[in-house]
Short mmCIF file of C-alpha atoms and ligand atoms in Angstrom, two decimals:
data_model
loop_
_atom_site.label_atom_id
_atom_site.label_comp_id
_atom_site.label_asym_id
_atom_site.label_seq_id
_atom_site.Cartn_x
_atom_site.Cartn_y
_atom_site.Cartn_z
CA MET A 1355 -11.43 17.87 -7.39
CA ALA A 1356 -7.82 18.34 -8.43
CA VAL A 1357 -8.17 20.84 -11.32
CA PHE A 1358 -7.24 24.16 -9.65
CA THR A 1359 -6.18 25.62 -13.03
CA PRO A 1360 -8.62 24.88 -15.85
CA LEU A 1361 -7.06 24.47 -19.26
CA ASP A 1362 -8.82 24.20 -22.74
CA ASP A 1363 -8.03 21.99 -25.53
CA ALA A 1364 -6.49 24.80 -27.51
CA GLN A 1365 -3.90 25.47 -24.70
CA VAL A 1366 -2.84 21.90 -24.31
CA ALA A 1367 -2.79 21.15 -28.18
CA ASP A 1368 -0.25 24.18 -28.45
CA PHE A 1369 1.56 22.89 -25.44
CA LEU A 1370 1.95 19.46 -26.97
CA THR A 1371 3.77 20.95 -30.01
CA ARG A 1372 6.96 21.37 -27.78
CA PHE A 1373 7.15 17.56 -27.71
CA GLU A 1374 7.49 14.59 -29.94
CA ALA A 1375 4.23 13.22 -28.43
CA GLY A 1376 1.52 13.36 -31.06
CA SER A 1377 -1.43 15.69 -31.25
CA LEU A 1378 -4.28 15.99 -28.87
CA LYS A 1379 -7.25 13.77 -28.97
CA GLU A 1380 -8.73 14.16 -25.60
CA LEU A 1381 -8.24 16.12 -22.39
CA LYS A 1382 -9.73 15.00 -19.14
CA GLY A 1383 -9.34 16.63 -15.69
CA VAL A 1384 -8.47 14.15 -12.92
CA ALA A 1385 -10.71 14.33 -9.99
CA SER A 1386 -8.28 12.82 -7.27
CA GLY A 1387 -5.29 14.44 -5.92
CA THR A 1388 -5.15 17.42 -3.46
CA GLU A 1389 -2.09 19.41 -4.34
CA ASN A 1390 -1.53 19.72 -8.07
CA THR A 1391 -3.70 20.15 -11.32
CA THR A 1392 -3.62 16.86 -13.03
CA TYR A 1393 -4.99 16.00 -16.57
CA PHE A 1394 -5.03 12.73 -18.53
CA VAL A 1395 -4.03 13.75 -22.01
CA THR A 1396 -4.83 11.26 -24.97
CA THR A 1397 -2.83 12.00 -28.36
CA ASP A 1398 -2.99 10.06 -31.53
CA SER A 1399 0.20 8.21 -30.41
CA ARG A 1400 -0.01 7.83 -26.56
CA GLU A 1401 -1.55 8.33 -23.15
CA LEU A 1402 0.09 11.03 -20.99
CA VAL A 1403 -0.48 12.96 -17.74
CA LEU A 1404 -0.09 16.67 -17.47
CA THR A 1405 0.73 18.10 -14.13
CA LEU A 1406 0.58 21.65 -13.14
CA PHE A 1407 2.45 22.62 -9.89
CA GLU A 1408 0.02 24.79 -7.80
CA GLN A 1409 2.08 24.88 -4.56
CA GLY A 1410 5.06 23.78 -2.71
CA GLU A 1411 8.64 24.74 -3.35
CA HIS A 1412 8.99 25.01 -7.13
CA GLU A 1413 12.80 25.40 -6.81
CA GLU A 1414 12.84 21.61 -5.78
CA LEU A 1415 11.14 20.65 -9.08
CA PRO A 1416 14.64 20.03 -10.90
CA PHE A 1417 15.50 17.56 -8.04
CA PHE A 1418 12.29 15.41 -8.67
CA VAL A 1419 12.97 15.72 -12.58
CA ASP A 1420 16.47 14.48 -12.08
CA LEU A 1421 15.44 11.72 -9.65
CA LEU A 1422 12.64 10.52 -12.02
CA ASP A 1423 14.99 10.54 -15.14
CA TYR A 1424 17.49 8.55 -13.12
CA LEU A 1425 15.10 5.87 -11.89
CA ASP A 1426 13.61 5.62 -15.37
CA GLU A 1427 16.92 5.13 -16.92
CA HIS A 1428 17.51 2.34 -14.36
CA ARG A 1429 14.22 0.75 -15.63
CA LEU A 1430 12.26 1.44 -12.43
CA PRO A 1431 8.42 1.62 -13.09
CA VAL A 1432 8.13 5.38 -12.64
CA PRO A 1433 6.82 8.09 -14.96
CA GLY A 1434 10.05 9.53 -16.35
CA PRO A 1435 8.94 13.06 -17.48
CA LEU A 1436 8.91 13.79 -21.16
CA HIS A 1437 11.65 16.24 -22.38
CA ASP A 1438 10.86 18.62 -25.17
CA ARG A 1439 12.70 19.00 -28.45
CA ASP A 1440 15.49 20.88 -26.74
CA GLY A 1441 15.82 18.22 -24.03
CA VAL A 1442 14.10 20.30 -21.37
CA ALA A 1443 11.33 18.71 -19.16
CA LEU A 1444 10.34 21.39 -16.79
CA GLN A 1445 7.98 23.66 -18.67
CA SER A 1446 5.64 26.45 -17.91
CA LEU A 1447 1.77 26.53 -18.74
CA ALA A 1448 -0.89 28.88 -17.72
CA GLY A 1449 1.79 30.58 -15.59
CA LYS A 1450 2.52 27.55 -13.44
CA PRO A 1451 5.46 25.13 -13.70
CA ALA A 1452 4.33 21.98 -15.79
CA LEU A 1453 5.52 18.48 -16.41
CA LEU A 1454 4.33 15.85 -18.99
CA PHE A 1455 4.43 12.23 -18.02
CA PRO A 1456 3.73 8.98 -19.57
CA ARG A 1457 0.52 7.52 -18.15
CA MET A 1458 1.23 4.40 -16.08
CA PRO A 1459 -1.19 1.58 -16.25
CA GLY A 1460 -3.36 0.18 -13.39
CA LYS A 1461 -5.32 1.14 -10.31
CA HIS A 1462 -4.41 2.04 -6.64
CA PRO A 1463 -4.68 -1.16 -4.57
CA THR A 1464 -6.94 -0.84 -1.53
CA ALA A 1465 -6.50 -4.32 0.04
CA PRO A 1466 -3.20 -5.44 -1.64
CA SER A 1467 -2.82 -9.15 -2.33
CA ILE A 1468 0.32 -10.99 -1.06
CA ALA A 1469 1.65 -10.92 -4.73
CA GLN A 1470 1.11 -7.20 -4.92
CA CYS A 1471 2.91 -6.77 -1.65
CA SER A 1472 5.85 -8.96 -2.98
CA ALA A 1473 5.97 -6.98 -6.27
CA LEU A 1474 6.12 -3.74 -4.18
CA GLY A 1475 8.79 -5.03 -1.84
CA ASP A 1476 10.87 -6.15 -4.94
CA THR A 1477 10.57 -2.86 -6.74
CA LEU A 1478 11.44 -0.83 -3.70
CA GLY A 1479 14.54 -2.99 -2.97
CA HIS A 1480 15.54 -2.49 -6.50
CA MET A 1481 14.82 1.41 -6.25
CA HIS A 1482 16.95 1.61 -3.04
CA SER A 1483 19.81 -0.57 -4.41
CA VAL A 1484 20.10 2.02 -7.37
CA SER A 1485 19.02 5.08 -5.64
CA ARG A 1486 22.03 4.86 -3.23
CA HIS A 1487 24.12 6.02 -6.11
CA PHE A 1488 21.94 9.02 -7.10
CA GLU A 1489 24.02 12.17 -6.76
CA GLY A 1490 21.27 14.68 -6.24
CA GLN A 1491 20.79 15.90 -2.65
CA ARG A 1492 17.53 17.06 -0.94
CA PRO A 1493 17.44 16.71 2.83
CA ASN A 1494 14.55 14.76 4.17
CA PRO A 1495 11.91 17.59 4.96
CA ARG A 1496 9.87 15.22 7.28
CA ASP A 1497 12.76 13.63 9.36
CA LEU A 1498 13.31 14.40 13.05
CA HIS A 1499 14.61 17.89 12.26
CA TRP A 1500 11.10 18.70 11.20
CA LEU A 1501 9.16 16.46 13.75
CA ALA A 1502 10.88 18.08 16.81
CA PRO A 1503 9.86 21.75 16.16
CA MET A 1504 6.54 21.02 14.35
CA HIS A 1505 5.04 18.92 17.00
CA HIS A 1506 4.71 22.01 19.40
CA ARG A 1507 2.13 23.37 17.02
CA VAL A 1508 -0.39 20.49 17.52
CA LEU A 1509 0.02 19.90 21.37
CA ALA A 1510 -2.80 22.31 22.24
CA TYR A 1511 -5.14 20.22 20.30
CA LEU A 1512 -4.36 16.93 22.06
CA SER A 1513 -5.52 15.15 25.21
CA PRO A 1514 -2.90 15.37 27.95
CA GLU A 1515 -2.05 11.71 27.53
CA ASP A 1516 -1.44 12.28 23.86
CA GLN A 1517 0.64 15.48 24.45
CA ALA A 1518 2.72 13.37 26.81
CA LEU A 1519 3.04 10.56 24.30
CA MET A 1520 4.08 12.73 21.36
CA SER A 1521 6.65 14.66 23.38
CA ASP A 1522 8.14 11.46 24.95
CA GLU A 1523 8.24 9.70 21.64
CA ILE A 1524 10.24 12.61 20.04
CA ASP A 1525 12.64 12.82 23.07
CA THR A 1526 13.23 8.90 22.49
CA TYR A 1527 13.83 9.35 18.74
CA GLN A 1528 16.35 12.06 19.41
CA ALA A 1529 18.21 9.94 22.05
CA PHE A 1530 18.16 6.86 19.78
CA PHE A 1531 19.05 8.40 16.36
CA GLY A 1532 21.10 11.21 17.50
CA ASP A 1533 22.28 13.87 15.01
CA ALA A 1534 23.98 11.81 12.47
CA SER A 1535 22.57 8.76 11.00
CA ASP A 1536 24.71 5.64 10.48
CA LEU A 1537 21.99 4.02 8.41
CA PRO A 1538 22.34 3.46 4.65
CA GLN A 1539 21.53 6.57 2.63
CA GLY A 1540 20.06 7.23 -0.64
CA ALA A 1541 17.20 8.79 -2.60
CA ILE A 1542 13.75 7.87 -1.29
CA HIS A 1543 10.13 8.28 -2.40
CA GLY A 1544 9.11 9.54 1.07
CA ASP A 1545 5.29 8.96 0.75
CA LEU A 1546 4.97 5.42 -0.74
CA PHE A 1547 1.35 4.82 0.22
CA ARG A 1548 -0.96 2.41 -1.73
CA ASP A 1549 -2.49 5.47 -3.47
CA ASN A 1550 0.89 6.42 -4.93
CA THR A 1551 1.19 2.98 -6.77
CA LEU A 1552 -0.75 1.67 -9.65
CA PHE A 1553 -1.30 -2.04 -10.26
CA ASP A 1554 -2.33 -3.80 -13.29
CA GLY A 1555 -3.54 -6.98 -11.63
CA GLU A 1556 -0.44 -8.39 -9.83
CA GLN A 1557 1.96 -6.29 -11.91
CA LEU A 1558 3.23 -3.17 -10.39
CA GLY A 1559 2.31 -0.54 -13.21
CA GLY A 1560 3.94 2.50 -11.69
CA ILE A 1561 5.08 4.35 -8.67
CA ILE A 1562 3.93 8.01 -8.77
CA ASP A 1563 3.82 11.26 -6.95
CA PHE A 1564 7.50 11.67 -6.14
CA TYR A 1565 7.08 15.21 -4.70
CA ASN A 1566 8.14 14.04 -1.16
CA GLY A 1567 11.16 12.43 -2.78
CA CYS A 1568 14.35 13.40 -1.08
CA THR A 1569 17.64 11.86 0.21
CA GLY A 1570 18.02 10.27 3.58
CA ASP A 1571 17.71 7.00 5.50
CA LEU A 1572 16.39 4.17 3.07
CA LEU A 1573 14.76 2.63 6.07
CA PHE A 1574 12.46 5.81 6.54
CA ASP A 1575 10.90 4.76 3.26
CA LEU A 1576 10.51 1.05 4.08
CA ALA A 1577 8.86 1.90 7.34
CA ILE A 1578 6.34 4.11 5.68
CA VAL A 1579 5.54 1.40 3.32
CA ILE A 1580 4.96 -1.31 6.18
CA ASN A 1581 2.79 1.18 8.25
CA ASP A 1582 0.50 1.74 5.15
CA TRP A 1583 0.66 -1.47 3.31
CA ALA A 1584 0.86 -4.05 6.12
CA THR A 1585 -1.45 -2.70 8.70
CA ASP A 1586 -4.75 -4.12 9.64
CA ASP A 1587 -7.81 -2.02 10.63
CA ASP A 1588 -6.96 -2.21 14.36
CA GLY A 1589 -3.50 -0.83 13.72
CA ARG A 1590 -1.68 -4.23 14.19
CA LEU A 1591 0.88 -5.45 11.67
CA ASN A 1592 -0.51 -7.94 9.13
CA LYS A 1593 2.20 -10.62 9.30
CA GLU A 1594 1.63 -12.19 5.72
CA ARG A 1595 1.80 -8.65 4.02
CA HIS A 1596 4.67 -7.58 6.23
CA ASP A 1597 6.81 -10.82 5.55
CA ALA A 1598 6.00 -10.63 1.87
CA ILE A 1599 7.20 -7.00 1.38
CA LEU A 1600 10.31 -7.41 3.57
CA THR A 1601 11.30 -10.87 2.09
CA ALA A 1602 11.12 -9.48 -1.54
CA TYR A 1603 12.77 -6.26 -0.63
CA GLN A 1604 15.80 -8.24 0.91
CA THR A 1605 16.22 -10.17 -2.27
CA ARG A 1606 17.30 -6.88 -3.77
CA ARG A 1607 18.97 -5.17 -0.65
CA GLU A 1608 19.75 -6.86 2.59
CA LEU A 1609 19.05 -4.89 5.70
CA THR A 1610 22.12 -4.02 7.64
CA CYS A 1611 22.70 -4.74 11.37
CA SER A 1612 22.03 -1.05 12.26
CA GLU A 1613 18.93 -0.98 10.24
CA ARG A 1614 17.73 -4.19 12.02
CA ASP A 1615 18.41 -2.51 15.38
CA ALA A 1616 16.59 0.73 14.35
CA TRP A 1617 13.66 -0.90 12.79
CA PRO A 1618 11.13 -0.85 15.69
CA MET A 1619 12.05 2.81 16.31
CA MET A 1620 11.64 3.72 12.69
CA LEU A 1621 8.20 2.14 12.42
CA ARG A 1622 7.28 4.35 15.45
CA MET A 1623 8.89 7.48 14.07
CA THR A 1624 7.24 7.26 10.59
CA ALA A 1625 3.96 6.58 12.38
CA LEU A 1626 4.23 9.64 14.30
CA ARG A 1627 5.48 11.65 11.20
CA TYR A 1628 1.93 10.97 9.59
CA TRP A 1629 -0.03 11.54 12.86
CA LEU A 1630 1.68 14.84 13.11
CA SER A 1631 1.46 15.85 9.38
CA ARG A 1632 -2.28 14.97 9.28
CA LEU A 1633 -2.97 16.91 12.55
CA LEU A 1634 -1.22 19.98 11.00
CA VAL A 1635 -3.64 19.63 8.00
CA VAL A 1636 -6.71 19.35 10.18
CA TYR A 1637 -5.99 22.00 12.79
CA VAL A 1638 -3.00 24.31 11.80
CA ASP A 1639 -2.85 24.71 8.18
CA PRO A 1640 -6.11 23.48 6.31
CA PRO A 1641 -5.91 23.72 2.64
CA ALA A 1642 -8.16 26.02 0.52
CA HIS A 1643 -10.14 23.08 -0.91
CA ASP A 1644 -13.02 21.26 0.74
CA LEU A 1645 -11.49 17.62 0.39
CA THR A 1646 -11.97 15.57 3.46
CA PRO A 1647 -8.53 15.49 5.16
CA HIS A 1648 -6.91 12.21 5.97
CA ASP A 1649 -7.59 11.00 9.63
CA PRO A 1650 -4.82 11.73 11.96
CA GLN A 1651 -6.27 9.12 14.41
CA ARG A 1652 -5.41 6.33 12.13
CA PHE A 1653 -1.69 6.93 12.79
CA ARG A 1654 -2.19 7.57 16.49
CA THR A 1655 -3.67 3.98 16.48
CA ILE A 1656 -0.74 2.72 14.49
CA LEU A 1657 1.73 4.35 16.83
CA GLY A 1658 -0.05 2.82 19.79
CA GLN A 1659 0.39 -0.63 18.30
CA ARG A 1660 3.98 -0.16 17.24
CA LEU A 1661 4.72 0.76 20.89
CA LYS A 1662 3.80 -2.73 21.80
CA GLY A 1663 6.64 -3.98 19.58
CA ALA A 1664 7.46 -5.00 15.95
CA LEU A 1665 7.19 -8.41 14.27
CA PRO A 1666 10.53 -10.31 13.81
CA LEU A 1667 12.20 -9.36 10.55
CA PRO A 1668 12.44 -12.07 8.08
CA ALA A 1669 15.95 -13.23 7.56
N1 ATP B 347 2.01 8.99 -14.35
C1 ATP B 347 0.81 8.69 -13.98
N2 ATP B 347 -0.02 7.68 -14.55
C2 ATP B 347 -1.16 7.44 -14.18
N3 ATP B 347 -1.85 8.08 -13.35
C3 ATP B 347 -1.39 9.33 -12.67
C4 ATP B 347 -0.10 9.62 -13.00
N4 ATP B 347 0.24 10.76 -12.34
C5 ATP B 347 -0.97 10.91 -11.57
N5 ATP B 347 -1.88 10.12 -11.85
C6 ATP B 347 -3.27 10.09 -11.34
O1 ATP B 347 -3.55 11.42 -10.88
C7 ATP B 347 -3.94 11.31 -9.56
C8 ATP B 347 -3.44 12.70 -8.95
O2 ATP B 347 -1.98 12.74 -9.15
P1 ATP B 347 -0.98 13.07 -7.96
O3 ATP B 347 -1.03 12.06 -6.86
O4 ATP B 347 0.37 13.46 -8.52
O5 ATP B 347 -1.60 14.37 -7.53
P2 ATP B 347 -1.54 15.28 -6.25
O6 ATP B 347 -2.31 16.51 -6.37
O7 ATP B 347 -0.11 15.51 -5.88
O8 ATP B 347 -2.02 14.23 -5.21
P3 ATP B 347 -1.92 13.81 -3.58
O9 ATP B 347 -3.13 14.19 -2.86
O10 ATP B 347 -1.76 12.26 -3.78
O11 ATP B 347 -0.55 14.36 -3.20
C9 ATP B 347 -3.20 10.08 -8.97
O12 ATP B 347 -3.89 9.56 -7.88
C10 ATP B 347 -3.35 9.17 -10.13
O13 ATP B 347 -4.69 8.55 -10.13
N1 HSE B 348 0.23 10.10 2.10
C1 HSE B 348 -0.12 11.36 2.90
C2 HSE B 348 -0.88 12.34 2.05
C3 HSE B 348 0.09 12.86 1.04
O1 HSE B 348 1.22 13.40 1.59
C4 HSE B 348 -1.09 10.81 4.08
O2 HSE B 348 -1.65 9.67 3.97
O3 HSE B 348 -1.24 11.52 4.98
#
């Protein structure tokens, strides 16, 4: 369940009077999600989503609001937050920071079609071509500066082989990427899995859940996408989906030579990033709720396959 803070109709009806968004017809708690309280709100004029922020770094919320406003202004399919009659987006409700969003159409794809992969690649390429100019700054909280110290916390739970693999990989990334990146920078989603998109048929209805959004290597975002969207059950890359995403992406933003050189290593590093974050959830810092955590082994398998090599990048 993802209603950590219960709200009643009267509270939400009153909250809605701050906005030009119509009056409450229906309020429905959303079962999925693990971090925030989410409600679907139907008014007499539109469909909305109300999010209460239960955890995390609330001082980061203005960055997320600015990023969503910026991408929305550039006509990307993201839920640009509603602003109240005074122009303020970030609110407080039931003692929690709160945002009201338009409800985007569609469902999360589980087995994305080639057309859906192309649509995602095209939109991500478009997003990166504009997000390069976004002025906000939030260092990537899951890059090598996080991986290197955090991996020590999970080593005790791994087999000797996996301990060696994880440590060797991090040494390899440090040697390869060094301290300063020469890869193109910009604002990134940071967690663009299938379950953070909504598709209405082949049409990408929306990209949601920007709470890992940050600034850093654009290639980091693209590698996360390929590892989730274009990987078969055995961890191998699925060539059709891989090529569809990367071809469509590059119609919007061509990869540079340094990105092409870094690509196989970035696929490995982002696979390890999720292997590690999922291990941390299982062993080190389990959440208070009883939802089944994501399987860390999935990304151990993906990393194993990426070590065998990447597919050629489409021209
Ligand atoms: N703007 C939106 N339009 C349509 N549906 C939405 C929107 N925002 C959230 N949802 C729905 O609510 C669910 C939970 O939202 P969200 O992913 O923001 O929650 P979370 O607690 O941060 O979850 P997660 O575990 O993915 O981090 C989503 O999976 C989606 O189904
Ligand atoms: N997308 C993440 C969970 C949310 O950060 C994962 O699959 O581990």
